[in-house]
Amino acid sequence: MAAATTTPDVLLVMEEERRADVYPAHVLEEIGRLGRWRAPALTRDALLRDPGVLEGVDVLLTGWGAPVLDAALLSRAPRLNAVLVAAGSVRHLTPPEFWARGIPIVSAAAANAVPVAEFSLAQILLGLKQVHRLAREVTATRRFPHDPRVSGGYGSRVGLLGLGEIGRLVARHLRPFGVEVLACDPVVDPSAAGDLGVRLVGIDELFASCDVVSVHAPLLPATEGLVGGRLMRLLPEGATLVNTARGAVLDEPEVIGALRDRPDLTAVLDVTWPEPPAPDSPLFTLPNVLLTPHLAGAMGRERARLGELVRDELRRLVHGEPLRHAVAPAQASTRA
């Protein structure tokens, strides 16, 4: 259980560009009733110019553009007893010296997972109807095909590469659609997958048997370049690959080669590596690639969910209740 703090001194540090979306006025007002603002909101650079402002801070609120919580910064924050991050991964913020302090850190990954899962669901359903392939064929031929061969939804197989927070949410979203959901994730227990109605399989079976494969794997040394030409060529005719995870999980040159060889395939890429692609990248010209500019995560009003999660965790902290979204060191190292 988190230690109760009657009225903590709080400080918000994050980039200005998305601050008003993540922490809208109603969230800031409610935070102000739970704690005392130590200073006006700062950017990371402003904090590094004047780290002394941390001297009296009990709870650090942050989000995109968060400061790295290294030894130098922590030495200026003797009272710090919680960090609440209105963003997903905290891996880059938390060097070993942070974990050595035993300070709880909260991630809003659960809130950011909602729009990513929704976007993925939309693309999966479109992929099952082969909407993108048929649309480009109709445009190219200026005619409608008679009774086009598509798998459709009912009874089709959808593959999830990764069954973490987002993958699990996608699996739940797919339940009403009468599809069989397969997943490949080496760290997930088969019984836990079974509770979601998901069957665990190897990666080759996932690609060879699924009409749509949706990528939700974190970027780790073991997953970098995981999806290459060999796996892409295993996909059934007319299949769709959706990537909303990290661009570098795909071996991009190999995937491009496979997409050139297999014009029946479609790749929906919300993330790339590098991001954005180089101006001369074939991803811009391949007709069977749909590029979106990292839209799947929280955008616009959706970002308020992240700040609301932080507000709710602050309320629990103040009332001495357990934090629901605290991240353990092992979790931090395996999240994207």
Short mmCIF file of C-alpha atoms in Angstrom, two decimals, residues 76-198:
data_model
loop_
_atom_site.label_atom_id
_atom_site.label_comp_id
_atom_site.label_asym_id
_atom_site.label_seq_id
_atom_site.Cartn_x
_atom_site.Cartn_y
_atom_site.Cartn_z
CA ARG A 76 17.79 17.57 -5.57
CA ALA A 77 14.52 15.84 -4.61
CA PRO A 78 14.93 14.45 -1.06
CA ARG A 79 11.16 14.38 -0.41
CA LEU A 80 10.12 12.75 -3.67
CA ASN A 81 7.93 9.74 -2.89
CA ALA A 82 6.03 9.14 -6.15
CA VAL A 83 6.33 9.79 -9.88
CA LEU A 84 3.14 9.70 -11.94
CA VAL A 85 3.71 9.54 -15.71
CA ALA A 86 0.90 10.38 -18.13
CA ALA A 87 2.53 8.33 -20.91
CA GLY A 88 3.28 4.70 -21.69
CA SER A 89 6.84 3.46 -21.31
CA VAL A 90 8.96 4.60 -18.36
CA ARG A 91 12.04 2.64 -19.41
CA HIS A 92 14.02 5.65 -20.63
CA LEU A 93 13.22 7.67 -17.47
CA THR A 94 14.35 5.14 -14.90
CA PRO A 95 18.06 4.32 -14.67
CA PRO A 96 19.21 1.97 -11.88
CA GLU A 97 19.70 4.82 -9.40
CA PHE A 98 15.99 5.62 -9.63
CA TRP A 99 14.96 2.09 -8.71
CA ALA A 100 17.50 2.11 -5.88
CA ARG A 101 15.49 4.88 -4.20
CA GLY A 102 12.38 2.67 -4.03
CA ILE A 103 10.13 5.43 -5.33
CA PRO A 104 6.89 4.12 -6.87
CA ILE A 105 6.35 5.15 -10.48
CA VAL A 106 3.02 5.02 -12.30
CA SER A 107 2.56 4.63 -16.06
CA ALA A 108 -0.56 5.60 -17.99
CA ALA A 109 0.04 2.76 -20.46
CA ALA A 110 -3.41 1.37 -19.71
CA ALA A 111 -5.03 4.64 -20.80
CA ASN A 112 -2.89 4.91 -23.93
CA ALA A 113 -3.69 1.29 -24.79
CA VAL A 114 -7.36 2.16 -25.36
CA PRO A 115 -7.01 4.16 -28.60
CA VAL A 116 -4.22 1.89 -29.90
CA ALA A 117 -6.47 -1.14 -29.46
CA GLU A 118 -9.38 0.70 -31.11
CA PHE A 119 -7.24 1.67 -34.09
CA SER A 120 -5.92 -1.88 -34.37
CA LEU A 121 -9.44 -3.32 -34.20
CA ALA A 122 -10.58 -1.00 -37.00
CA GLN A 123 -7.68 -2.03 -39.24
CA ILE A 124 -8.15 -5.71 -38.44
CA LEU A 125 -11.82 -5.59 -39.43
CA LEU A 126 -10.96 -3.72 -42.63
CA GLY A 127 -8.23 -6.26 -43.31
CA LEU A 128 -10.63 -9.19 -42.95
CA LYS A 129 -12.72 -7.61 -45.71
CA GLN A 130 -9.51 -6.83 -47.67
CA VAL A 131 -10.77 -3.27 -47.99
CA HIS A 132 -7.37 -1.73 -48.77
CA ARG A 133 -6.48 -4.30 -51.46
CA LEU A 134 -9.85 -4.09 -53.17
CA ALA A 135 -9.91 -0.29 -53.02
CA ARG A 136 -6.58 -0.04 -54.84
CA GLU A 137 -7.71 -2.61 -57.42
CA VAL A 138 -10.95 -0.72 -58.03
CA THR A 139 -9.01 2.52 -58.45
CA ALA A 140 -6.50 0.93 -60.82
CA THR A 141 -9.06 -0.93 -63.00
CA ARG A 142 -12.02 1.46 -62.66
CA ARG A 143 -14.37 -1.46 -62.25
CA PHE A 144 -15.87 -3.44 -59.43
CA PRO A 145 -14.87 -7.10 -59.21
CA HIS A 146 -17.71 -9.63 -59.28
CA ASP A 147 -17.99 -11.48 -55.96
CA PRO A 148 -14.44 -10.67 -54.77
CA ARG A 149 -12.71 -13.39 -52.77
CA VAL A 150 -12.33 -12.14 -49.22
CA SER A 151 -12.17 -14.07 -45.99
CA GLY A 152 -14.62 -11.82 -44.18
CA GLY A 153 -14.88 -11.78 -40.42
CA TYR A 154 -16.81 -14.80 -39.20
CA GLY A 155 -14.61 -17.85 -38.74
CA SER A 156 -11.43 -16.12 -39.89
CA ARG A 157 -8.16 -16.15 -37.98
CA VAL A 158 -6.55 -13.05 -36.52
CA GLY A 159 -2.99 -13.19 -35.21
CA LEU A 160 -1.60 -11.01 -32.44
CA LEU A 161 2.18 -10.77 -32.28
CA GLY A 162 2.49 -9.87 -28.61
CA LEU A 163 -0.11 -10.28 -25.89
CA GLY A 164 0.79 -7.46 -23.56
CA GLU A 165 -1.56 -4.72 -22.40
CA ILE A 166 -2.59 -3.64 -25.89
CA GLY A 167 -2.66 -7.13 -27.36
CA ARG A 168 -4.92 -8.34 -24.57
CA LEU A 169 -7.28 -5.42 -25.11
CA VAL A 170 -7.42 -6.13 -28.85
CA ALA A 171 -8.25 -9.76 -28.05
CA ARG A 172 -11.14 -8.64 -25.85
CA HIS A 173 -12.41 -6.29 -28.57
CA LEU A 174 -12.41 -9.16 -31.08
CA ARG A 175 -14.66 -11.41 -28.99
CA PRO A 176 -18.01 -10.31 -30.53
CA PHE A 177 -16.85 -10.81 -34.12
CA GLY A 178 -16.73 -14.58 -34.35
CA VAL A 179 -13.06 -14.79 -35.28
CA GLU A 180 -10.45 -17.20 -33.97
CA VAL A 181 -7.67 -15.29 -32.24
CA LEU A 182 -4.14 -16.69 -32.21
CA ALA A 183 -1.20 -15.07 -30.47
CA CYS A 184 2.55 -15.49 -30.27
CA ASP A 185 4.14 -14.31 -27.03
CA PRO A 186 6.87 -16.33 -25.31
CA VAL A 187 6.25 -14.86 -21.86
CA VAL A 188 2.48 -15.41 -21.66
CA ASP A 189 1.10 -18.46 -19.88
CA PRO A 190 -1.23 -20.55 -22.08
CA SER A 191 -3.91 -20.56 -19.35
CA ALA A 192 -3.85 -16.75 -19.21
CA ALA A 193 -4.21 -16.65 -22.99
CA GLY A 194 -7.02 -19.18 -22.75
CA ASP A 195 -8.90 -16.93 -20.35
CA LEU A 196 -8.90 -14.34 -23.15
CA GLY A 197 -10.14 -16.88 -25.67
CA VAL A 198 -6.74 -16.82 -27.39
#
